[in-house]
mmCIF file of C-alpha atoms in Angstrom:
data_model
loop_
_atom_site.group_PDB
_atom_site.id
_atom_site.type_symbol
_atom_site.label_atom_id
_atom_site.label_comp_id
_atom_site.label_asym_id
_atom_site.label_seq_id
_atom_site.Cartn_x
_atom_site.Cartn_y
_atom_site.Cartn_z
ATOM 1 C CA MET Y 127 15.724 27.308 2.797
ATOM 2 C CA SER Y 128 17.098 27.986 -0.662
ATOM 3 C CA ARG Y 129 15.091 29.495 -3.505
ATOM 4 C CA GLN Y 130 15.194 26.103 -5.281
ATOM 5 C CA GLN Y 131 13.822 24.292 -2.210
ATOM 6 C CA THR Y 132 11.025 26.854 -1.860
ATOM 7 C CA SER Y 133 10.187 26.564 -5.557
ATOM 8 C CA GLY Y 134 10.090 22.786 -5.257
ATOM 9 C CA ARG Y 135 7.734 22.972 -2.279
ATOM 10 C CA VAL Y 136 5.386 25.337 -4.093
ATOM 11 C CA ALA Y 137 5.417 23.115 -7.186
ATOM 12 C CA GLY Y 138 4.707 20.089 -4.984
ATOM 13 C CA ALA Y 139 1.845 21.897 -3.290
ATOM 14 C CA ASN Y 140 0.401 22.859 -6.672
ATOM 15 C CA VAL Y 141 0.557 19.240 -7.833
ATOM 16 C CA ALA Y 142 -1.168 18.113 -4.629
ATOM 17 C CA ARG Y 143 -3.903 20.745 -5.089
ATOM 18 C CA ARG Y 144 -4.494 19.635 -8.679
ATOM 19 C CA LYS Y 145 -4.732 15.998 -7.567
ATOM 20 C CA LEU Y 146 -7.170 16.937 -4.818
ATOM 21 C CA HIS Y 147 -9.254 18.934 -7.286
ATOM 22 C CA ARG Y 148 -9.309 15.962 -9.690
ATOM 23 C CA ILE Y 149 -10.325 13.579 -6.897
ATOM 24 C CA VAL Y 150 -13.185 15.843 -5.812
ATOM 25 C CA LYS Y 151 -14.304 16.507 -9.393
ATOM 26 C CA GLU Y 152 -14.441 12.826 -10.299
ATOM 27 C CA SER Y 153 -16.503 11.973 -7.208
ATOM 28 C CA VAL Y 154 -18.864 14.945 -7.513
ATOM 29 C CA ASP Y 155 -19.381 14.383 -11.243
ATOM 30 C CA ARG Y 156 -20.121 10.701 -10.648
ATOM 31 C CA LEU Y 157 -22.606 11.661 -7.918
ATOM 32 C CA ASP Y 158 -24.141 14.509 -9.965
ATOM 33 C CA PRO Y 159 -26.112 15.518 -6.856
ATOM 34 C CA ILE Y 160 -28.340 18.064 -8.575
ATOM 35 C CA GLY Y 161 -28.704 16.047 -11.788
ATOM 36 C CA LEU Y 162 -27.244 18.781 -13.989
ATOM 37 C CA LEU Y 163 -24.760 16.614 -15.861
ATOM 38 C CA ALA Y 164 -27.483 14.077 -16.581
ATOM 39 C CA ILE Y 165 -29.504 16.728 -18.441
ATOM 40 C CA GLY Y 166 -26.543 17.798 -20.573
ATOM 41 C CA CYS Y 167 -25.038 20.709 -18.670
ATOM 42 C CA PRO Y 168 -21.331 21.404 -19.333
ATOM 43 C CA ASP Y 169 -18.635 19.231 -17.777
ATOM 44 C CA ASP Y 170 -17.534 22.138 -15.569
ATOM 45 C CA GLU Y 171 -21.038 22.783 -14.194
ATOM 46 C CA TYR Y 172 -19.969 22.031 -10.610
ATOM 47 C CA ALA Y 173 -16.638 23.923 -10.810
ATOM 48 C CA PRO Y 174 -17.466 26.499 -8.087
ATOM 49 C CA GLU Y 175 -18.696 23.796 -5.722
ATOM 50 C CA ILE Y 176 -15.674 21.582 -6.415
ATOM 51 C CA LYS Y 177 -13.329 24.494 -5.766
ATOM 52 C CA ARG Y 178 -15.039 25.266 -2.444
ATOM 53 C CA ILE Y 179 -15.012 21.604 -1.377
ATOM 54 C CA ALA Y 180 -11.291 21.284 -2.183
ATOM 55 C CA GLN Y 181 -10.547 24.490 -0.242
ATOM 56 C CA ARG Y 182 -12.457 23.214 2.768
ATOM 57 C CA LEU Y 183 -10.699 19.844 2.637
ATOM 58 C CA VAL Y 184 -7.299 21.558 2.593
ATOM 59 C CA THR Y 185 -8.140 23.735 5.592
ATOM 60 C CA ALA Y 186 -9.894 21.055 7.666
ATOM 61 C CA LYS Y 187 -8.021 20.253 10.869
ATOM 62 C CA THR Y 188 -8.831 16.570 10.482
ATOM 63 C CA LEU Y 189 -10.553 14.501 7.857
ATOM 64 C CA SER Y 190 -12.866 11.567 8.293
ATOM 65 C CA LEU Y 191 -15.657 10.053 6.261
ATOM 66 C CA ASP Y 192 -18.214 12.049 8.272
ATOM 67 C CA ILE Y 193 -16.335 15.320 7.880
ATOM 68 C CA VAL Y 194 -15.946 14.886 4.116
ATOM 69 C CA GLN Y 195 -19.621 13.957 3.827
ATOM 70 C CA THR Y 196 -20.595 17.064 5.802
ATOM 71 C CA ILE Y 197 -18.369 19.294 3.657
ATOM 72 C CA LEU Y 198 -19.947 17.916 0.480
ATOM 73 C CA HIS Y 199 -23.499 18.319 1.745
ATOM 74 C CA GLU Y 200 -23.008 21.778 3.266
ATOM 75 C CA THR Y 201 -21.403 23.037 0.067
ATOM 76 C CA PHE Y 202 -24.291 21.921 -2.110
ATOM 77 C CA VAL Y 203 -26.824 23.307 0.351
ATOM 78 C CA GLU Y 204 -24.950 26.622 0.274
ATOM 79 C CA PHE Y 205 -24.817 26.805 -3.525
ATOM 80 C CA PHE Y 206 -28.308 25.437 -4.206
ATOM 81 C CA ASP Y 207 -30.611 24.854 -1.211
ATOM 82 C CA HIS Y 208 -31.716 22.021 1.079
ATOM 83 C CA ARG Y 209 -34.429 20.878 -1.299
ATOM 84 C CA LEU Y 210 -32.141 20.578 -4.334
ATOM 85 C CA ALA Y 211 -29.093 19.374 -2.411
ATOM 86 C CA GLY Y 212 -31.049 16.568 -0.822
ATOM 87 C CA SER Y 213 -30.198 14.663 2.298
ATOM 88 C CA ARG Y 214 -26.754 14.341 3.799
ATOM 89 C CA ASP Y 215 -26.967 10.591 3.143
ATOM 90 C CA ARG Y 216 -26.887 11.234 -0.609
ATOM 91 C CA TYR Y 217 -23.221 12.286 -0.251
ATOM 92 C CA ARG Y 218 -21.955 9.220 1.645
ATOM 93 C CA GLU Y 219 -20.598 7.273 -1.332
ATOM 94 C CA ALA Y 220 -18.859 10.323 -2.833
ATOM 95 C CA ALA Y 221 -17.309 11.033 0.580
ATOM 96 C CA ARG Y 222 -16.124 7.421 0.790
ATOM 97 C CA GLU Y 223 -14.539 7.679 -2.679
ATOM 98 C CA ILE Y 224 -12.779 10.916 -1.756
ATOM 99 C CA MET Y 225 -11.455 9.489 1.506
ATOM 100 C CA GLN Y 226 -10.157 6.358 -0.225
ATOM 101 C CA GLN Y 227 -8.388 8.438 -2.868
ATOM 102 C CA LEU Y 228 -6.896 10.778 -0.258
ATOM 103 C CA GLU Y 229 -5.661 7.859 1.822
ATOM 104 C CA ALA Y 230 -4.050 6.331 -1.277
ATOM 105 C CA LEU Y 231 -2.486 9.675 -2.183
ATOM 106 C CA CYS Y 232 -1.012 10.097 1.295
ATOM 107 C CA SER Y 233 0.365 6.570 1.639
#
């Protein structure tokens, strides 16, 4: 593979990562699972969680609605706790949005 081909692949991967990050951010911000955005916290309040979710989505062997929902819930439990993160069901709609966006991105 030439240097130009490698550079193009890296650039393409970076674009894909940015799109994934945007998809996750939009869904998480809309969900606002802890209610921090609703009380006026900064727009990047969930940045560490979004980064972790995107990393886990990239490294998942397969993706499904249930897997994305689990990744979302587990991440918020890890960063906050079960009480603040709430039930797994709370993350269903955000997981559905992410899956729909990913499917559109890959088609």
